[in-house]
mmCIF file of C-alpha atoms in Angstrom:
data_model
loop_
_atom_site.group_PDB
_atom_site.id
_atom_site.type_symbol
_atom_site.label_atom_id
_atom_site.label_comp_id
_atom_site.label_asym_id
_atom_site.label_seq_id
_atom_site.Cartn_x
_atom_site.Cartn_y
_atom_site.Cartn_z
ATOM 1 C CA MET A 985 102.807 94.043 62.904
ATOM 2 C CA SER A 986 104.416 90.619 62.921
ATOM 3 C CA ILE A 987 102.526 87.607 64.272
ATOM 4 C CA LYS A 988 105.325 86.817 66.722
ATOM 5 C CA ARG A 989 105.102 90.268 68.306
ATOM 6 C CA LYS A 990 101.302 90.072 68.491
ATOM 7 C CA VAL A 991 101.463 86.710 70.278
ATOM 8 C CA SER A 992 104.039 87.980 72.774
ATOM 9 C CA LEU A 993 101.878 91.048 73.439
ATOM 10 C CA GLU A 994 98.849 88.831 74.111
ATOM 11 C CA ILE A 995 100.904 86.640 76.478
ATOM 12 C CA THR A 996 102.145 89.732 78.316
ATOM 13 C CA ALA A 997 98.596 91.092 78.556
ATOM 14 C CA SER A 998 97.204 87.835 79.969
ATOM 15 C CA ARG A 999 100.117 87.606 82.422
ATOM 16 C CA TYR A 1000 99.514 91.200 83.552
ATOM 17 C CA ARG A 1001 95.791 90.521 83.931
ATOM 18 C CA LYS A 1002 96.442 87.466 86.134
ATOM 19 C CA ALA A 1003 98.905 89.460 88.254
ATOM 20 C CA SER A 1004 96.444 92.329 88.750
ATOM 21 C CA GLN A 1005 93.687 89.870 89.689
ATOM 22 C CA SER A 1006 95.902 88.212 92.303
ATOM 23 C CA ILE A 1007 96.878 91.638 93.701
ATOM 24 C CA ILE A 1008 93.192 92.594 93.966
ATOM 25 C CA ALA A 1009 92.458 89.287 95.705
ATOM 26 C CA MET A 1010 95.204 89.948 98.267
ATOM 27 C CA GLN A 1011 93.792 93.326 99.277
#
């Protein structure tokens, strides 16, 4: 796997985690 793809996957994962946390906080 290329480093660029790995970094983008980590960014997407952190972004998804923040979004899910904010959704949980809203409920």
